[in-house]
Amino acid sequence: MSSVILTSCLDFYEKDENGNKIVHHFGNVNGILDCLKSHIKNYDNFLFVARGNDDESTEQYFNNACKSFELTLPFKNYNILNYTTCKNAKELIEKADLIFLCGGHLPTQNKFFNEINLKELIKNTNALIVGGSAGSMNCADMVYCPPEVEGESVDPNFNRYMKGLGLTDINILPHYDEFKDYILDNKKYIEEIILPFSYRTPVIALNNGSYIKIENNKTIVCGESYIIKDNEIKQICKDDQSIEISNI
């Protein structure tokens, strides 16, 4: 199986005083750049796998990701896999050297992944697979999908479990440092929405800049991260450190 890197996010841009996104080099926080360099065999084809929204924001996300990689780890060609190009999905995946599964609304992206049968398409890829946020979450075999937008946590029909790509058994919660004080549907996000489900589904919570690498049957957590399990939160790693985990 290809190596897989599950990131909370890659730092593609910063915002100026007017809220405009300024693309920059995504850096080497917790050794992410060194990790990518050690796993990329060729720099011919970068493939951005979209989130199921063929809209202006997705196009901007694609462009920002490409520009940031161009500054950091330049590829010869940059391609996108979305509803428009999915008829060429097999060819795009076969020639890819790095497959980036972007972030976004997790259920929307999951629906897209399943509709194009991405799980089967990537089974034999030799490309490095990198997830960002929702893209990382959808790498699990059975994806735990916590509510994230208004109304989802109080919707009795909201589905918290869905079929993923089967690249790992680990479920993650990205952007933990942002979610610690988040309120959704008048509920404390971590304490009232995530923790009650941790008896059934433990998750590894990653701060922005932290990630998990899966290679040679080893799973290694890099950077500040926590395990949320059995209604408890326990720190398992600090920034500039890494730890191998066998199960959670």
XYZ file of C-alpha atoms in Angstrom:
248
model
C 0.000 0.000 0.000
C 1.108 3.548 -0.666
C 2.290 5.684 2.217
C -0.434 7.907 3.631
C -0.074 11.201 5.469
C -3.073 12.527 7.392
C -2.684 16.231 8.085
C -4.931 18.545 10.010
C -4.077 21.047 7.283
C -1.210 22.233 5.137
C -0.459 25.917 5.641
C -1.039 27.134 2.074
C -1.787 30.807 2.762
C -2.157 33.659 5.216
C -4.769 36.416 5.235
C -3.954 40.106 4.952
C -5.786 42.878 6.827
C -8.566 42.806 4.246
C -9.082 39.056 4.452
C -7.387 38.338 1.127
C -5.543 35.019 0.962
C -1.808 35.382 0.316
C -0.280 32.079 -0.765
C 3.070 31.154 0.769
C 5.563 28.316 1.261
C 3.787 25.827 3.559
C 6.817 25.354 5.768
C 8.282 22.470 7.717
C 6.307 22.489 10.971
C 6.889 19.197 12.786
C 9.005 18.077 9.832
C 6.099 17.837 7.362
C 8.174 19.065 4.423
C 10.986 16.616 5.169
C 8.377 13.865 5.463
C 6.860 14.688 2.078
C 10.280 14.849 0.416
C 11.207 11.432 1.764
C 8.102 9.846 0.240
C 7.702 11.538 -3.137
C 9.449 9.521 -5.834
C 8.777 11.773 -8.840
C 7.585 15.325 -9.327
C 5.664 14.920 -12.569
C 1.986 14.917 -11.591
C 0.209 16.465 -8.615
C -3.445 15.428 -8.301
C -5.878 17.493 -6.246
C -8.976 15.456 -5.364
C -11.884 17.817 -4.777
C -14.554 17.876 -2.105
C -17.665 17.367 -4.187
C -18.362 21.049 -4.810
C -17.403 22.144 -8.314
C -17.703 25.784 -7.331
C -15.613 28.938 -7.129
C -14.342 28.223 -3.609
C -13.081 24.780 -4.650
C -11.365 26.291 -7.680
C -9.695 28.848 -5.419
C -8.635 26.080 -3.004
C -7.129 24.150 -5.923
C -5.285 27.219 -7.204
C -3.937 28.104 -3.757
C -2.752 24.531 -3.149
C -0.994 24.457 -6.526
C 0.684 27.823 -5.957
C 1.867 26.800 -2.489
C 3.293 23.516 -3.780
C 4.917 25.447 -6.626
C 6.724 27.531 -3.996
C 7.538 24.566 -1.761
C 7.672 21.311 -3.748
C 7.102 22.139 -7.425
C 5.559 19.580 -9.772
C 5.545 19.651 -13.572
C 1.767 19.243 -13.879
C -1.177 20.056 -11.637
C -4.476 18.253 -12.167
C -7.850 18.228 -10.428
C -10.243 15.330 -9.967
C -13.792 16.597 -9.593
C -17.198 15.946 -11.142
C -16.050 17.608 -14.359
C -12.964 15.419 -14.778
C -14.119 12.218 -13.059
C -14.585 10.475 -16.408
C -10.778 10.481 -16.527
C -10.349 9.469 -12.880
C -8.562 6.186 -13.559
C -5.977 7.834 -15.817
C -5.441 10.792 -13.476
C -4.826 8.503 -10.513
C -2.575 6.103 -12.414
C -0.182 8.857 -13.476
C -0.218 10.786 -10.168
C 2.899 11.046 -8.022
C 1.123 12.797 -5.155
C -2.600 12.599 -4.499
C -3.905 15.382 -2.270
C -7.335 14.796 -0.750
C -8.506 18.297 0.067
C -10.570 19.498 3.016
C -14.169 20.648 3.070
C -17.571 19.471 4.303
C -16.918 15.845 5.185
C -20.280 14.286 4.161
C -20.250 16.138 0.831
C -16.752 14.927 0.057
C -17.546 11.405 1.227
C -20.505 11.268 -1.155
C -18.247 12.341 -4.039
C -15.571 9.782 -3.148
C -18.130 6.984 -3.103
C -19.839 8.103 -6.300
C -16.570 7.951 -8.253
C -15.524 4.719 -6.474
C -12.293 6.319 -5.286
C -11.595 3.490 -2.831
C -11.141 1.035 -5.697
C -9.362 3.504 -7.968
C -6.549 4.194 -5.477
C -5.999 0.591 -4.375
C -3.030 0.054 -6.661
C -1.583 3.553 -6.781
C 2.109 4.074 -6.082
C 1.514 7.749 -5.350
C 1.943 9.308 -1.928
C -1.533 10.035 -0.556
C -1.866 13.189 1.545
C -5.091 14.186 3.260
C -6.010 17.610 4.524
C -8.710 17.924 7.202
C -11.865 16.232 5.776
C -9.689 14.467 3.213
C -7.773 12.876 6.087
C -10.948 11.935 7.917
C -12.336 10.214 4.827
C -9.271 7.942 4.674
C -10.669 5.791 7.495
C -12.376 2.494 6.755
C -15.465 3.502 8.735
C -15.461 7.287 8.893
C -16.659 8.976 12.062
C -18.361 12.159 10.890
C -19.000 14.657 13.681
C -21.466 17.490 13.024
C -19.703 20.654 11.902
C -22.299 23.114 10.613
C -25.360 24.632 12.255
C -28.253 22.238 12.629
C -26.320 19.000 12.128
C -25.894 18.165 15.826
C -29.649 18.453 16.456
C -30.709 16.670 13.268
C -31.914 13.161 14.256
C -31.197 11.962 10.715
C -27.591 13.198 10.611
C -25.347 10.232 9.805
C -22.201 10.113 11.939
C -20.818 6.985 10.265
C -20.102 6.391 6.607
C -17.978 4.258 4.312
C -14.465 5.636 3.790
C -11.409 4.858 1.683
C -10.136 2.078 3.943
C -6.570 3.400 4.125
C -6.522 3.307 7.938
C -8.614 2.269 10.924
C -7.847 5.571 12.643
C -10.378 8.374 12.891
C -9.031 11.868 13.378
C -10.406 15.211 14.489
C -8.486 17.981 12.696
C -8.083 21.587 13.866
C -8.350 20.585 17.526
C -6.794 23.863 18.640
C -9.632 25.710 16.868
C -12.430 23.428 18.082
C -11.589 23.575 21.810
C -13.691 26.720 22.254
C -16.123 26.160 19.376
C -19.868 26.366 20.006
C -22.256 24.561 17.636
C -26.021 24.576 18.036
C -25.492 26.172 21.472
C -23.359 23.217 22.543
C -19.695 23.074 23.529
C -18.223 21.242 20.562
C -15.706 18.989 22.322
C -17.484 18.426 25.624
C -21.057 18.010 24.379
C -20.730 16.766 20.796
C -17.451 14.835 20.497
C -16.916 13.348 23.962
C -20.265 11.514 24.273
C -19.431 9.495 21.145
C -15.871 8.710 22.280
C -17.059 5.569 24.063
C -17.995 4.156 20.683
C -15.411 5.856 18.477
C -12.056 7.047 19.797
C -10.390 9.747 17.717
C -6.962 11.293 17.503
C -7.291 15.067 17.679
C -4.629 16.930 15.713
C -3.701 20.572 16.117
C -3.077 22.530 12.938
C 0.466 21.631 11.913
C 0.292 18.106 13.338
C -0.105 14.968 11.243
C -0.023 11.180 11.118
C 2.128 9.159 8.739
C 1.258 5.585 7.852
C 3.989 3.528 6.211
C 5.335 -0.028 6.337
C 2.546 -1.076 8.716
C 3.569 1.638 11.169
C 1.464 4.585 12.310
C 3.377 7.560 13.638
C 1.856 10.697 15.155
C 3.863 13.904 14.696
C 3.222 17.118 16.588
C 0.789 18.157 19.307
C -2.072 15.701 19.395
C -4.548 14.093 21.757
C -6.572 10.921 22.038
C -10.255 11.351 22.807
C -11.526 8.055 24.150
C -13.998 6.817 26.775
C -15.085 10.377 27.603
C -11.513 11.459 28.350
C -8.935 13.602 26.552
C -5.271 12.665 26.900
C -2.291 14.317 25.200
C -0.177 11.756 23.358
C 2.404 13.904 21.563
C 3.956 17.378 21.658
C 5.226 19.646 18.897
C 8.616 18.635 17.473
C 8.069 15.123 18.758
C 6.691 11.915 17.270
C 5.284 8.700 18.679
C 4.425 5.356 17.145
C 1.004 4.019 18.016
C -0.243 0.463 17.557
C -3.912 0.914 18.402
C -6.265 3.375 20.042
